[in-house]
Coordinates of C-alpha atoms in Angstrom, one line a residue:
Chain C
M1 CA 94.1 100.0 150.1
H2 CA 97.6 100.8 151.2
P3 CA 100.0 98.2 150.0
H4 CA 102.8 99.3 152.2
N5 CA 101.4 99.2 155.6
K6 CA 102.1 96.6 158.2
P7 CA 99.4 94.0 157.8
H8 CA 100.4 93.7 154.2
L9 CA 104.0 93.0 155.0
E10 CA 102.8 90.4 157.5
V11 CA 100.8 88.7 154.8
I12 CA 103.8 88.6 152.5
D13 CA 105.8 86.9 155.2
S14 CA 103.0 84.5 156.1
P15 CA 103.4 80.8 155.2
E16 CA 100.1 80.8 153.3
F17 CA 101.3 83.5 151.0
K18 CA 104.7 82.0 150.5
H19 CA 103.0 78.7 149.8
L20 CA 100.7 80.3 147.2
V21 CA 103.6 81.9 145.3
K22 CA 105.6 78.7 145.3
K23 CA 102.6 76.7 144.1
R24 CA 101.9 79.2 141.3
W25 CA 105.4 79.0 140.0
S26 CA 105.6 75.2 140.4
V27 CA 102.5 74.8 138.2
S28 CA 103.7 77.4 135.7
L29 CA 107.1 75.8 135.5
I30 CA 105.8 72.2 135.0
L31 CA 103.5 73.4 132.3
T32 CA 106.2 75.6 130.7
L33 CA 108.6 72.6 130.6
T34 CA 105.9 70.4 129.1
I35 CA 105.3 72.7 126.2
L36 CA 109.0 73.3 125.7
V37 CA 109.8 69.6 125.7
I38 CA 106.9 68.9 123.2
Y39 CA 107.9 71.7 120.8
I40 CA 111.7 71.5 121.0
G41 CA 111.4 67.7 120.9
F42 CA 109.3 68.0 117.7
L43 CA 111.9 70.4 116.1
L44 CA 114.7 68.1 117.0
V45 CA 113.0 65.1 115.4
V46 CA 112.3 67.2 112.3
A47 CA 116.0 68.3 112.2
F48 CA 117.6 64.9 113.0
D49 CA 115.3 62.1 111.9
K50 CA 112.7 63.2 109.4
S51 CA 112.1 59.6 108.3
L52 CA 110.6 58.9 111.7
L53 CA 107.7 61.3 111.0
A54 CA 107.4 60.2 107.4
Q55 CA 106.4 56.7 108.4
K56 CA 102.9 55.7 107.3
L57 CA 100.0 55.5 109.7
G58 CA 97.6 54.2 107.2
S59 CA 98.0 53.8 103.4
Y60 CA 98.5 57.5 102.9
V61 CA 98.5 59.4 106.1
T62 CA 102.0 59.9 107.8
W63 CA 102.7 60.2 111.5
A64 CA 103.8 63.8 110.8
L65 CA 100.1 64.9 110.4
P66 CA 98.6 63.7 113.6
V67 CA 101.8 64.7 115.5
G68 CA 101.6 68.2 114.1
F69 CA 97.9 68.6 114.9
S70 CA 98.4 67.1 118.4
I71 CA 100.9 69.7 119.2
I72 CA 98.5 72.5 118.3
V73 CA 95.7 70.8 120.4
A74 CA 98.2 70.1 123.2
A75 CA 99.2 73.8 123.4
W76 CA 95.5 74.7 123.7
L77 CA 94.7 72.0 126.3
L78 CA 97.7 73.0 128.4
T79 CA 96.4 76.6 128.6
G80 CA 93.1 75.1 129.5
I81 CA 94.6 73.1 132.3
Y82 CA 96.2 76.2 133.6
V83 CA 92.9 78.1 133.5
Y84 CA 91.2 75.3 135.3
W85 CA 93.8 75.1 138.0
A86 CA 93.9 78.8 138.5
N87 CA 90.1 79.2 138.7
N88 CA 89.6 76.2 141.0
S89 CA 92.8 76.2 143.2
Y90 CA 94.6 79.5 142.9
D91 CA 91.8 82.0 142.9
P92 CA 90.1 80.7 146.1
E93 CA 93.4 81.0 148.0
V94 CA 93.8 84.5 146.6
E95 CA 90.3 85.4 147.8
A96 CA 91.0 83.9 151.3
L97 CA 94.2 85.9 151.6
K98 CA 92.4 89.1 150.4
N99 CA 89.7 88.6 153.0
K100 CA 92.3 88.2 155.7
I101 CA 93.9 91.5 154.7
N102 CA 90.6 93.3 154.6
A103 CA 89.7 91.9 158.1
N104 CA 92.9 93.4 159.5
Chain G
M1 CA 111.1 83.5 107.1
H2 CA 109.9 83.8 103.5
L3 CA 106.3 83.3 104.3
T4 CA 106.0 87.0 104.0
S5 CA 108.0 87.3 100.8
L6 CA 104.5 88.5 100.2
F7 CA 102.8 88.7 97.0
L8 CA 105.3 91.0 95.4
Q9 CA 105.3 91.7 91.8
A10 CA 102.8 89.1 90.7
P11 CA 103.2 88.3 87.0
A12 CA 100.3 88.2 84.6
M13 CA 97.3 86.1 85.7
P14 CA 96.2 83.1 83.7
A15 CA 93.0 83.6 81.9
A16 CA 91.1 81.4 84.2
S17 CA 91.5 83.6 87.2
T18 CA 90.0 87.0 87.8
L19 CA 92.7 87.8 90.4
G20 CA 94.1 91.2 89.7
T21 CA 91.1 92.7 88.2
A22 CA 88.7 95.0 90.0
N23 CA 86.2 92.6 91.6
P24 CA 82.9 94.3 92.5
V25 CA 82.2 91.9 95.4
S26 CA 85.5 92.5 97.1
I27 CA 85.3 96.2 96.6
I28 CA 81.8 96.4 98.1
M29 CA 82.7 94.0 100.9
F30 CA 85.8 96.0 101.7
F31 CA 84.0 99.3 101.7
L32 CA 81.3 97.8 103.9
F33 CA 83.9 96.7 106.4
V34 CA 85.5 100.1 106.4
A35 CA 82.1 101.8 106.8
I36 CA 81.1 99.7 109.7
T37 CA 84.4 100.0 111.5
L38 CA 84.5 103.7 110.9
Y39 CA 81.1 103.9 112.4
I40 CA 82.4 102.0 115.4
T41 CA 85.3 104.4 115.6
Y42 CA 82.8 107.3 115.7
W43 CA 80.9 105.6 118.5
A44 CA 84.2 104.8 120.3
A45 CA 85.5 108.3 119.9
K46 CA 82.7 109.6 122.2
K47 CA 83.9 107.2 124.9
T48 CA 87.5 107.9 124.5
K49 CA 88.6 110.9 126.5
T50 CA 91.0 109.6 129.2
G51 CA 94.3 107.7 129.0
S52 CA 92.8 104.6 130.3
E53 CA 90.1 104.7 127.6
F54 CA 92.5 105.5 124.8
Y55 CA 95.2 102.9 125.7
A56 CA 93.1 100.2 127.4
A57 CA 89.4 100.7 126.3
G58 CA 88.6 101.6 129.9
R59 CA 89.6 98.1 130.9
N60 CA 86.1 97.0 130.1
I61 CA 86.6 94.4 127.4
S62 CA 85.5 90.9 128.5
G63 CA 87.9 87.9 128.5
F64 CA 86.1 86.3 125.6
Q65 CA 86.1 89.5 123.5
N66 CA 89.7 90.2 124.3
G67 CA 90.6 86.6 123.3
L68 CA 89.0 87.2 119.9
A69 CA 90.7 90.6 119.6
L70 CA 94.1 89.0 120.5
A71 CA 93.5 86.4 117.8
G72 CA 92.6 89.3 115.4
D73 CA 95.7 91.1 116.3
Y74 CA 97.8 88.0 115.8
M75 CA 96.4 86.3 112.7
S76 CA 98.0 88.5 110.1
A77 CA 97.6 88.3 106.3
A78 CA 101.1 86.8 106.4
S79 CA 99.9 83.9 108.5
F80 CA 96.7 83.4 106.5
L81 CA 98.1 83.7 102.9
G82 CA 101.7 82.9 103.7
I83 CA 101.2 79.7 105.6
A84 CA 98.5 78.4 103.3
G85 CA 100.9 79.2 100.4
M86 CA 103.8 77.4 102.0
V87 CA 101.6 74.3 102.6
A88 CA 100.4 74.6 99.0
T89 CA 103.9 74.7 97.5
K90 CA 106.0 72.9 100.1
G91 CA 103.6 70.6 101.8
Y92 CA 104.0 69.7 105.5
D93 CA 106.8 72.1 106.2
G94 CA 104.2 75.0 106.4
L95 CA 102.7 73.4 109.5
I96 CA 106.1 73.6 111.2
Y97 CA 105.7 77.4 111.0
S98 CA 102.1 77.4 112.3
I99 CA 103.1 75.3 115.3
G100 CA 105.9 77.7 116.1
F101 CA 103.5 80.7 115.9
L102 CA 101.1 79.0 118.2
V103 CA 103.3 77.6 121.0
G104 CA 104.2 81.0 122.3
W105 CA 100.7 81.4 123.6
P106 CA 100.9 78.8 126.4
L107 CA 104.1 80.5 127.5
I108 CA 102.3 83.9 127.7
M109 CA 99.7 82.2 129.9
F110 CA 102.1 80.3 132.2
L111 CA 104.7 83.0 132.7
I112 CA 103.5 86.5 132.0
A113 CA 99.8 87.1 131.5
E114 CA 98.7 87.5 135.2
P115 CA 101.7 89.4 136.5
L116 CA 101.6 91.6 133.4
R117 CA 98.0 92.5 134.0
N118 CA 98.5 93.1 137.7
L119 CA 101.7 95.1 137.5
G120 CA 101.2 97.2 134.4
K121 CA 99.1 100.0 133.3
Y122 CA 99.4 100.6 129.5
T123 CA 102.6 99.2 128.2
F124 CA 104.9 96.2 129.0
A125 CA 107.6 98.7 130.0
D126 CA 105.4 99.5 133.0
V127 CA 106.1 96.0 134.3
V128 CA 109.9 96.1 133.6
A129 CA 110.1 99.6 135.2
Y130 CA 107.8 99.1 138.1
R131 CA 110.6 98.4 140.7
L132 CA 113.6 99.7 138.7
Q133 CA 114.6 103.2 137.8
Q134 CA 112.0 104.6 135.5
R135 CA 114.0 106.8 133.1
P136 CA 116.7 104.4 131.8
I137 CA 114.2 101.5 131.6
R138 CA 111.6 103.5 129.8
I139 CA 114.1 104.8 127.2
V140 CA 115.6 101.5 126.4
S141 CA 112.4 99.5 126.5
S142 CA 110.6 101.9 124.2
V143 CA 113.5 101.5 121.8
G144 CA 112.9 97.8 121.9
S145 CA 109.2 98.2 121.4
L146 CA 109.5 100.8 118.6
L147 CA 112.0 98.7 116.7
T148 CA 109.8 95.6 116.9
I149 CA 106.8 97.6 115.8
A150 CA 108.6 99.4 113.0
F151 CA 109.8 96.2 111.3
Y152 CA 106.5 94.5 111.8
L153 CA 104.7 97.5 110.4
I154 CA 107.0 97.8 107.3
A155 CA 106.3 94.1 106.5
Q156 CA 102.6 94.6 106.9
M157 CA 102.5 97.8 104.8
V158 CA 104.6 96.5 102.0
G159 CA 102.6 93.3 102.1
A160 CA 99.3 95.3 102.0
G161 CA 100.4 97.2 98.9
G162 CA 101.4 94.1 97.0
L163 CA 98.4 92.2 98.1
I164 CA 95.9 94.9 97.1
K165 CA 97.6 95.4 93.8
T166 CA 97.2 91.7 93.1
L167 CA 93.7 91.4 94.4
F168 CA 91.9 94.5 93.3
G169 CA 94.1 95.7 90.5
L170 CA 94.6 98.9 92.5
Q171 CA 97.9 100.7 92.3
Y172 CA 100.4 99.9 95.0
E173 CA 100.7 103.5 96.2
I174 CA 97.0 104.0 96.5
A175 CA 96.6 100.8 98.5
V176 CA 99.3 101.9 101.0
V177 CA 97.7 105.3 101.4
V178 CA 94.2 103.8 101.9
V179 CA 95.5 101.4 104.6
G180 CA 97.5 104.1 106.3
V181 CA 94.7 106.6 106.4
V182 CA 91.9 104.2 107.6
M183 CA 94.1 102.7 110.2
T184 CA 95.2 106.1 111.5
A185 CA 91.5 107.1 111.8
Y186 CA 90.7 104.0 113.9
V187 CA 93.5 104.7 116.4
L188 CA 93.4 108.5 116.4
F189 CA 89.7 108.8 117.1
G190 CA 88.6 105.6 118.6
G191 CA 91.7 104.5 120.5
M192 CA 91.8 101.0 122.0
L193 CA 88.0 100.6 122.0
A194 CA 87.7 101.0 118.2
T195 CA 90.8 99.0 117.6
T196 CA 89.5 96.2 119.7
W197 CA 86.2 96.0 117.8
V198 CA 88.0 96.2 114.4
Q199 CA 90.1 93.2 115.5
I200 CA 87.1 91.3 116.8
I201 CA 85.1 91.8 113.6
K202 CA 88.1 90.9 111.5
A203 CA 88.8 87.8 113.6
V204 CA 85.2 86.6 113.1
L205 CA 85.3 87.3 109.4
L206 CA 88.6 85.6 109.0
L207 CA 87.6 82.5 111.0
S208 CA 84.3 82.1 109.3
G209 CA 85.7 82.8 105.8
A210 CA 88.4 80.2 106.3
T211 CA 85.9 77.7 107.7
V212 CA 83.6 78.1 104.7
L213 CA 86.6 77.8 102.4
V214 CA 87.7 74.5 104.1
I215 CA 84.1 73.1 104.0
L216 CA 83.8 74.0 100.3
S217 CA 87.1 72.4 99.5
L218 CA 86.5 69.3 101.5
S219 CA 83.2 68.8 99.6
Y220 CA 85.4 67.8 96.6
F221 CA 86.8 64.9 98.8
N222 CA 83.5 63.7 100.2
Y223 CA 84.3 65.7 103.4
S224 CA 87.0 63.2 104.2
P225 CA 90.5 64.6 105.1
G226 CA 91.9 61.1 104.4
A227 CA 90.7 61.4 100.8
L228 CA 92.4 64.9 100.6
F229 CA 95.7 63.5 101.9
Q230 CA 95.4 60.6 99.5
A231 CA 94.9 63.0 96.6
V232 CA 97.9 65.0 97.7
S233 CA 100.1 61.9 97.9
E234 CA 98.9 60.5 94.5
K235 CA 99.4 63.8 92.7
Y236 CA 102.6 65.1 94.3
G237 CA 104.1 62.2 96.2
D238 CA 104.3 61.0 99.8
A239 CA 107.1 63.5 100.5
M240 CA 104.5 66.4 100.7
L241 CA 103.0 64.8 103.8
A242 CA 106.2 64.7 105.9
P243 CA 108.9 67.2 106.9
G244 CA 111.0 68.1 103.9
G245 CA 114.1 70.1 103.2
F246 CA 112.9 73.2 105.0
I247 CA 114.8 72.5 108.2
T248 CA 118.2 70.9 107.8
N249 CA 120.4 72.4 110.4
P250 CA 119.3 71.6 114.0
F251 CA 120.6 74.9 115.3
D252 CA 118.7 76.8 112.6
A253 CA 115.6 74.9 113.5
L254 CA 116.0 75.7 117.2
S255 CA 116.8 79.3 116.6
L256 CA 113.8 79.8 114.3
G257 CA 111.6 77.9 116.8
L258 CA 112.7 80.1 119.7
A259 CA 112.2 83.3 117.7
L260 CA 108.6 82.3 116.8
M261 CA 107.8 81.0 120.2
L262 CA 109.3 83.6 122.5
G263 CA 108.8 86.4 120.0
T264 CA 105.1 86.1 120.4
A265 CA 105.6 86.7 124.2
G266 CA 107.5 89.9 123.4
L267 CA 105.3 91.6 120.8
P268 CA 104.3 95.0 122.3
H269 CA 100.9 95.1 120.6
I270 CA 100.0 91.7 121.9
L271 CA 101.2 92.5 125.5
M272 CA 99.2 95.7 125.4
R273 CA 95.9 93.8 125.0
F274 CA 96.3 92.5 128.6
Y275 CA 95.4 95.9 130.0
T276 CA 92.0 96.1 128.3
V277 CA 90.4 93.5 130.6
P278 CA 89.3 94.1 134.1
D279 CA 91.5 91.7 136.0
A280 CA 94.0 88.8 135.9
K281 CA 91.2 86.2 135.7
A282 CA 89.9 87.8 132.5
A283 CA 93.4 88.0 131.1
R284 CA 93.7 84.3 131.6
K285 CA 90.5 83.6 129.8
S286 CA 91.7 85.9 126.9
V287 CA 94.8 83.7 126.4
F288 CA 92.8 80.5 126.5
V289 CA 90.3 81.8 124.0
A290 CA 93.0 83.3 121.7
T291 CA 95.0 80.1 121.7
G292 CA 91.9 78.1 120.8
F293 CA 91.0 80.3 117.9
I294 CA 94.5 80.7 116.6
G295 CA 95.1 77.0 116.8
Y296 CA 91.9 76.3 115.0
F297 CA 92.8 78.9 112.4
Y298 CA 96.2 77.3 111.7
I299 CA 94.6 73.9 111.3
L300 CA 92.3 75.5 108.7
T301 CA 95.2 77.1 106.8
F302 CA 96.8 73.7 106.6
F303 CA 93.7 72.2 105.0
I304 CA 93.4 75.3 102.7
G305 CA 97.0 74.8 101.6
F306 CA 96.6 71.1 100.8
S307 CA 93.3 71.6 99.1
A308 CA 94.8 74.4 96.9
M309 CA 97.7 72.1 96.1
V310 CA 95.3 69.5 94.7
L311 CA 92.3 71.5 93.4
V312 CA 94.2 74.5 92.0
G313 CA 97.5 72.7 91.3
K314 CA 101.0 73.7 92.2
P315 CA 102.0 75.0 88.7
I316 CA 99.2 77.5 88.6
I317 CA 99.8 78.7 92.2
E318 CA 103.6 79.0 91.7
G319 CA 103.0 80.6 88.3
I320 CA 101.1 83.5 89.9
D321 CA 103.4 83.9 92.9
K322 CA 106.5 82.0 93.6
G323 CA 106.0 82.0 97.4
G324 CA 102.5 80.6 96.9
N325 CA 100.8 83.6 98.6
M326 CA 97.8 83.5 96.3
A327 CA 97.0 79.9 97.0
A328 CA 94.1 80.6 99.4
L329 CA 92.6 83.1 97.0
L330 CA 92.9 80.9 94.0
L331 CA 91.2 78.1 96.0
A332 CA 88.4 80.5 97.0
E333 CA 87.8 81.3 93.4
Q334 CA 87.9 77.6 92.4
T335 CA 85.5 76.4 95.0
G336 CA 83.2 79.4 95.6
G337 CA 83.4 81.4 92.4
T338 CA 84.3 85.1 91.9
A339 CA 81.9 86.3 94.6
F340 CA 83.6 84.2 97.2
L341 CA 87.0 85.2 96.0
G342 CA 85.9 88.8 96.5
F343 CA 84.8 88.0 100.0
I344 CA 88.1 86.4 101.0
A345 CA 90.1 89.2 99.3
A346 CA 88.2 91.8 101.3
V347 CA 88.8 89.8 104.5
A348 CA 92.5 89.7 103.7
F349 CA 92.6 93.4 103.3
A350 CA 90.6 93.9 106.5
T351 CA 93.1 91.7 108.2
I352 CA 96.0 93.9 107.3
L353 CA 94.1 97.0 108.5
A354 CA 93.4 95.5 111.9
V355 CA 96.9 94.4 112.5
V356 CA 98.5 97.7 111.5
A357 CA 96.0 99.5 113.8
G358 CA 97.1 97.4 116.7
L359 CA 100.7 98.0 116.0
T360 CA 100.3 101.8 115.6
L361 CA 98.4 102.0 118.9
S362 CA 101.1 100.2 120.8
G363 CA 103.8 102.4 119.1
A364 CA 101.9 105.5 120.1
S365 CA 101.5 104.3 123.7
S366 CA 105.2 103.7 123.9
I367 CA 105.9 107.2 122.7
S368 CA 103.4 109.0 124.8
H369 CA 103.3 106.9 128.0
D370 CA 106.9 105.7 128.2
L371 CA 108.9 108.4 126.6
Y372 CA 106.8 111.6 127.0
V373 CA 105.4 111.0 130.5
H374 CA 108.1 109.1 132.2
V375 CA 111.2 110.5 130.5
F376 CA 110.4 114.0 129.5
K377 CA 107.8 114.8 132.2
K378 CA 109.6 112.7 134.8
G379 CA 106.5 110.7 135.7
V380 CA 104.3 113.7 136.3
S381 CA 101.4 112.9 134.1
N382 CA 98.9 115.5 132.9
E383 CA 96.1 113.4 131.4
Q384 CA 95.2 116.0 128.7
G385 CA 98.8 116.6 127.8
E386 CA 99.5 112.9 127.5
M387 CA 96.5 112.3 125.3
K388 CA 97.5 115.1 123.0
V389 CA 100.9 113.6 122.7
A390 CA 99.4 110.1 122.2
R391 CA 97.2 111.4 119.3
R392 CA 100.1 113.3 117.7
A393 CA 102.2 110.2 118.0
T394 CA 99.4 108.2 116.3
L395 CA 99.3 110.7 113.4
A396 CA 103.1 110.7 113.1
L397 CA 103.2 106.9 113.0
G398 CA 100.4 106.8 110.5
I399 CA 102.3 109.1 108.2
L400 CA 105.5 107.3 108.8
S401 CA 103.9 103.9 108.0
I402 CA 102.6 105.2 104.7
V403 CA 106.1 106.6 103.9
L404 CA 107.8 103.4 104.9
G405 CA 105.3 101.4 102.8
L406 CA 106.2 103.6 99.8
V407 CA 110.0 103.6 100.4
F408 CA 110.2 99.8 100.8
K409 CA 108.1 99.1 97.8
G410 CA 109.1 95.9 96.1
Q411 CA 111.5 95.0 98.9
N412 CA 111.6 91.5 100.2
V413 CA 109.9 91.9 103.6
A414 CA 110.6 88.4 104.8
F415 CA 113.6 89.3 106.9
M416 CA 111.7 92.2 108.5
V417 CA 109.1 89.8 110.1
G418 CA 112.0 87.6 111.1
L419 CA 113.7 90.6 112.6
A420 CA 110.6 91.8 114.4
F421 CA 110.2 88.4 116.0
S422 CA 113.8 88.1 116.8
I423 CA 114.0 91.6 118.5
A424 CA 110.8 90.8 120.4
A425 CA 112.2 87.5 121.6
S426 CA 115.6 88.9 122.4
A427 CA 115.1 92.5 123.6
N428 CA 111.6 92.5 125.1
F429 CA 111.0 89.0 126.4
P430 CA 114.1 88.3 128.5
A431 CA 113.8 91.7 130.3
L432 CA 110.1 91.2 130.9
L433 CA 110.4 87.7 132.2
M434 CA 113.4 88.5 134.5
S435 CA 111.6 91.5 135.9
I436 CA 108.6 89.3 136.8
I437 CA 110.4 86.3 138.2
W438 CA 113.8 87.3 139.4
K439 CA 114.2 89.3 142.6
K440 CA 117.8 90.3 142.0
F441 CA 117.2 91.8 138.5
T442 CA 118.5 95.4 138.4
T443 CA 118.1 98.5 136.4
Q444 CA 121.6 98.1 134.8
G445 CA 120.8 94.4 134.1
A446 CA 117.6 95.3 132.3
V447 CA 119.2 98.1 130.3
W448 CA 122.0 96.0 129.1
S449 CA 119.8 93.0 128.5
I450 CA 117.5 94.9 126.2
A451 CA 120.4 96.7 124.5
T452 CA 122.2 93.4 123.9
G453 CA 119.1 91.6 122.6
A454 CA 118.2 94.4 120.2
S455 CA 121.7 95.1 118.8
L456 CA 122.7 91.4 118.5
S457 CA 119.4 90.8 116.6
L458 CA 120.1 93.7 114.2
V459 CA 123.8 92.9 113.6
L460 CA 123.4 89.1 113.3
I461 CA 120.6 89.3 110.9
V462 CA 122.6 91.5 108.6
L463 CA 125.4 89.0 108.8
S464 CA 123.1 86.0 108.4
P465 CA 122.3 84.2 105.1
T466 CA 118.9 86.1 105.1
I467 CA 120.5 89.4 104.3
W468 CA 124.2 88.7 103.7
V469 CA 123.6 86.1 101.0
D470 CA 120.0 86.5 99.8
I471 CA 119.9 90.3 99.6
L472 CA 123.5 91.5 99.5
H473 CA 124.5 88.5 97.2
N474 CA 127.7 87.6 99.1
P475 CA 128.8 84.0 98.5
E476 CA 128.9 83.0 102.2
A477 CA 127.2 84.3 105.3
I478 CA 129.4 85.5 108.2
F479 CA 126.8 84.3 110.8
P480 CA 125.5 80.8 109.9
L481 CA 122.0 80.9 111.3
K482 CA 119.0 82.3 109.3
N483 CA 117.4 83.6 112.5
P484 CA 119.6 85.0 115.2
A485 CA 117.3 84.4 118.2
L486 CA 119.3 81.4 119.6
V487 CA 122.3 83.6 120.1
S488 CA 120.8 87.0 120.6
M489 CA 118.2 85.8 123.1
S490 CA 120.7 83.8 125.1
G491 CA 123.0 86.8 125.0
A492 CA 120.3 89.0 126.4
F493 CA 119.5 86.6 129.3
L494 CA 123.2 86.1 130.0
V495 CA 124.1 89.8 130.0
G496 CA 121.0 90.6 132.1
I497 CA 122.0 88.0 134.7
V498 CA 125.7 88.8 134.9
I499 CA 125.2 92.6 135.1
S500 CA 122.5 92.2 137.8
L501 CA 124.7 90.0 139.9
L502 CA 127.7 92.3 139.5
N503 CA 125.9 95.4 140.7
P504 CA 123.1 94.4 143.2
E505 CA 120.3 97.0 143.6
T506 CA 118.9 96.6 147.1
E507 CA 116.0 98.9 146.5
A508 CA 114.8 97.0 143.5
A509 CA 114.9 93.7 145.4
Q510 CA 113.0 95.2 148.4
K511 CA 110.4 96.6 146.1
F512 CA 110.1 93.2 144.4
E513 CA 109.1 91.8 147.8
S514 CA 106.7 94.5 148.8
E515 CA 104.9 94.5 145.5
K516 CA 104.2 90.8 145.7
L517 CA 100.7 91.4 146.9
R518 CA 100.0 93.2 143.7
T519 CA 101.7 90.7 141.6
Y520 CA 100.0 87.6 143.0
L521 CA 96.8 88.9 144.6
G522 CA 96.1 91.8 142.3
I523 CA 95.8 94.1 145.2
G524 CA 96.3 97.7 143.9
A525 CA 96.3 96.6 140.3
E526 CA 94.8 99.1 137.9

């Protein structure tokens, strides 16, 4: 394939492609902000109000434990959400655009 | 970051433990590991002729395999022994570290994995340089890479020497030489294919060993985590189950957090693994698999730490090593006997080997691919010549890492890991991210961003409490934060943005547009 010939430039300027790029970064940005808010929020709670996390959940277990584990699980789930989105929404559009280029 | 104030100068062992004496099981296990991995190296050597095979295993590794290898590259002995030790001695605070080490992975996924795979060839500098001027970018980004690798490598080698001395009763110097020689053999002969399999095997051993250790430990608590936490709180107080005195200054917390999180996304040996898979889809799967395994592993280390705290006891753990680095091993001995201790010790040794092999390979790629081909040969690559340089660079790095391990013997290596993450987060990550997402990024912007990030990290860490007070014994630090990432990384972004806006580079912006098909659709990706 020749990435610099004309049909390719047409694809780059096409609304479908622009939409795809925009959608990709919107999803990325939302997920990035989610993990940043979770993690930095956690650090700030640890830094400013430790007693909040030291509160008991049962007779021994503190809130700090499930919150910590949940962040680890959340990080993994968020990557899973991205993979799911990319496989089911992003990739088909990529394929469609690629076919269009090959047809030209 | 004292979690790698690794195992240095362990005092005499209490009579109850066989730590520090030659353990036949660990020696047999370790030699078995080395024999199997060297056989794999021999097999891989036959398949490793071209550059793509040497640097990227012919791009034939599956997403799942690469995920395991990424986990193997990332789960260092410092994470395993260091975090378990922190939990065993300080309680909950150890988990704060684990979380920081993990949350960089989603960012790799959302921001850089796919574009990195599509735009690059062998090193992350390929991505930064793809639409900018090759020579200046290659020079400055290989400096960023090599600095990160050097500090990480020193920490691992010094840690390895100390660990082996404690575990096997072997001399420090012998241990450093053994690690250096075996690791060099993997990379030199087997390239990325052998390195990948070493990492996969090590990841499987480490994950299964840690799982068995947790199961054995929980059997003392009727397999109930609640009962474990109850025992912790009854023996050492409720404070162990909540954040303690570890993070006091919010800026310190933020700075450390950013270094851990974004440093992961700037580690050259991690980024290099994205070229071993066939396409962006497989790169995605790798990150998902790696994040899952690493997250699981950190949850295990947390249970290992608390179990050790109760079953072995804080005084014994701290009596052997103040940082608690032997907690996991003492727990292994307590719950599974000498044979199991031997197994876990061998796994810890294998872990160091795998990590230094990955580091060395990425250092060699930076030297041969970025510096030799693109700087000295001006981009005209002669495959045979490049491979020769890559192998010589590997040999040189192998010798260098042995020398560094010997020179830095007995040094506190904690700040070196901190420094490695800080340079990765400040020099490598901002330039990489801006080159992927920002059209107006320019050559000058990238050069100054990387230079700023690297030099600020270096200078500020010297002036920080980590070196200025703890090592140089000055009464007060000139720079207040223990980790400089907050300032050095912001500085790198700021300088990159300002310089790019001051001197626009039309050609770079145009190329950014025309290369979009490759970035987003993978058309033309190698």
